[in-house]
C-alpha positions as CSV (number, residue, x, y, z in Angstrom):
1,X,15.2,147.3,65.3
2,X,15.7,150.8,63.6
3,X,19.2,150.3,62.3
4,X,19.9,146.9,63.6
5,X,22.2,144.9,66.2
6,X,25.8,145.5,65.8
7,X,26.8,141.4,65.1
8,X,30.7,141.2,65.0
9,X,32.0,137.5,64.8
10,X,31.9,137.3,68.5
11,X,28.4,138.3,68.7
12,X,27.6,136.3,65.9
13,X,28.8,133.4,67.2
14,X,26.8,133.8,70.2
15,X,23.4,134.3,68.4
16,X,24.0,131.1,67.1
17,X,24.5,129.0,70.1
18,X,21.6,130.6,71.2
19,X,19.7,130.0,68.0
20,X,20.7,126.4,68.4
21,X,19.8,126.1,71.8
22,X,16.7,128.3,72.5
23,X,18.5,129.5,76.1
24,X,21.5,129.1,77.3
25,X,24.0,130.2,80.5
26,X,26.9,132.5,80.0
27,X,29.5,129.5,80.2
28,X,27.4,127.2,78.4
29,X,27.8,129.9,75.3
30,X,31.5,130.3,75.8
31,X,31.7,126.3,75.6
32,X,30.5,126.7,72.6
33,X,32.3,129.0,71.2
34,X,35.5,127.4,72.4
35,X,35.1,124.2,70.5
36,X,35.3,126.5,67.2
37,X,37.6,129.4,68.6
38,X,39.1,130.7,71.8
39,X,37.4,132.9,73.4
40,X,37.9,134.2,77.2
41,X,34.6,134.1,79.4
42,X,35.1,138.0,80.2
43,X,34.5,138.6,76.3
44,X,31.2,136.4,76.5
45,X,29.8,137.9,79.4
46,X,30.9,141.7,78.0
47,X,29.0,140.8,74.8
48,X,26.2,139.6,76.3
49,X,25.5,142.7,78.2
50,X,26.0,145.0,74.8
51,X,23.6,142.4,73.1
52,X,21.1,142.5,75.9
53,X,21.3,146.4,75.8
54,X,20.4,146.3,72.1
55,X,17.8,144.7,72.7
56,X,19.1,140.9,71.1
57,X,19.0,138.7,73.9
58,X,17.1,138.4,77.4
59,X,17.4,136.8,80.1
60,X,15.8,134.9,83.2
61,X,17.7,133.9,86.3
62,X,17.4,130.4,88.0
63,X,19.4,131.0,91.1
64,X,22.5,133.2,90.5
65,X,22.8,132.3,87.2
66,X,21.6,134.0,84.0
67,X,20.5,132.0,81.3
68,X,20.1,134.1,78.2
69,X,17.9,133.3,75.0
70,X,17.0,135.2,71.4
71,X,14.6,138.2,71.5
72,X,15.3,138.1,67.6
73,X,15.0,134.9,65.4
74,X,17.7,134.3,63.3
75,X,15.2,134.6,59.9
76,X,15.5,138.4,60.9
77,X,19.0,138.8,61.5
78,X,20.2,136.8,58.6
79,X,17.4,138.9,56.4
80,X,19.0,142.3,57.2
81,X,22.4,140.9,57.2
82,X,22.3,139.6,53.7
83,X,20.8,142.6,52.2
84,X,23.5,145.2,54.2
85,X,26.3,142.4,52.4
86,X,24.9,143.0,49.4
87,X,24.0,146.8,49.5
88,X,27.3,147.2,50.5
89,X,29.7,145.0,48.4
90,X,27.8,144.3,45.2
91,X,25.9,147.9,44.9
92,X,22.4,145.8,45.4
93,X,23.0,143.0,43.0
94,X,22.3,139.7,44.6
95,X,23.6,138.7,40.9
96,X,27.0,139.6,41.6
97,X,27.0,138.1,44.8
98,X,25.7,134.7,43.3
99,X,28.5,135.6,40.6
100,X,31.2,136.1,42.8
101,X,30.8,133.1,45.1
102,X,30.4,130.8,42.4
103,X,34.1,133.0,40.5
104,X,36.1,132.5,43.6
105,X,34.5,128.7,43.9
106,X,32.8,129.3,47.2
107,X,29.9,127.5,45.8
108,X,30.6,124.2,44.2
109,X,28.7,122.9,40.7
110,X,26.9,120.6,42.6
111,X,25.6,123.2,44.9
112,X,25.2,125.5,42.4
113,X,22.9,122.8,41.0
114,X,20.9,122.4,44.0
115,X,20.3,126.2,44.3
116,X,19.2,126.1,40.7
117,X,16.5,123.9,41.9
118,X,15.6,125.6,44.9
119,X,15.2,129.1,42.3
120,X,13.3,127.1,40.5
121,X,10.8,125.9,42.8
122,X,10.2,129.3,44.6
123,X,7.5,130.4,42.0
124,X,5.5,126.9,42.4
């Protein structure tokens, strides 16, 4: 994974059902998706294909049906994804993204808390 999948929202959405599930048909994905935005089957099956040729997913057929599944865990993805976000919005700083969410009240005091704890206990 030289420069890494392209993940739009779509794509995105799709790693996670996977994630979740482990393997999963075409329509069971778009399901899915559907229950949190529509989404046409066509786009599913398109960005299945672009995933598959990245080298993302896989898949196995049981009769004439592909059932896809993760070729990359979602520690990876979520790894490189976080440090691209923070390279390119916050030059580097995970500071100022910790700063930011907790400005614009993405992070609540209580969770804030919690992740105090959880910084806390990373050194033990």
């Amino acid at each position: 994974m030289k420069s890494g999948p392209v993940l739009g929202r779509i794509r995105t959405r799709i790693m996670q059902v996977l994630w979740e599930n482990g393997r999963a048909a075409a329509q069971e994905i778009t399901d899915a998706i559907n229950r949190l935005e529509p989404v046409a089957h066509s786009t599913v099956q398109s960005h299945l294909r672009a995933l598959e040729s990245q080298g993302v997913v896989g898949h196995d057929r049981e009769e004439r049906t592909f059932i896809y599944f993760p070729l990359l865990d979602k520690e990876q993805v979520t790894t490189k994804k976080t440090q691209e976000l923070i390279d390119l919005l916050f030059a580097g700083s995970a500071e100022s993204l910790v700063a930011y969410l907790a400005k614009h009240k993405y992070v609540s005091p209580e969770e804030m808390m919690r992740t105090l704890e959880i910084i806390d206990g990373v050194d033990d």
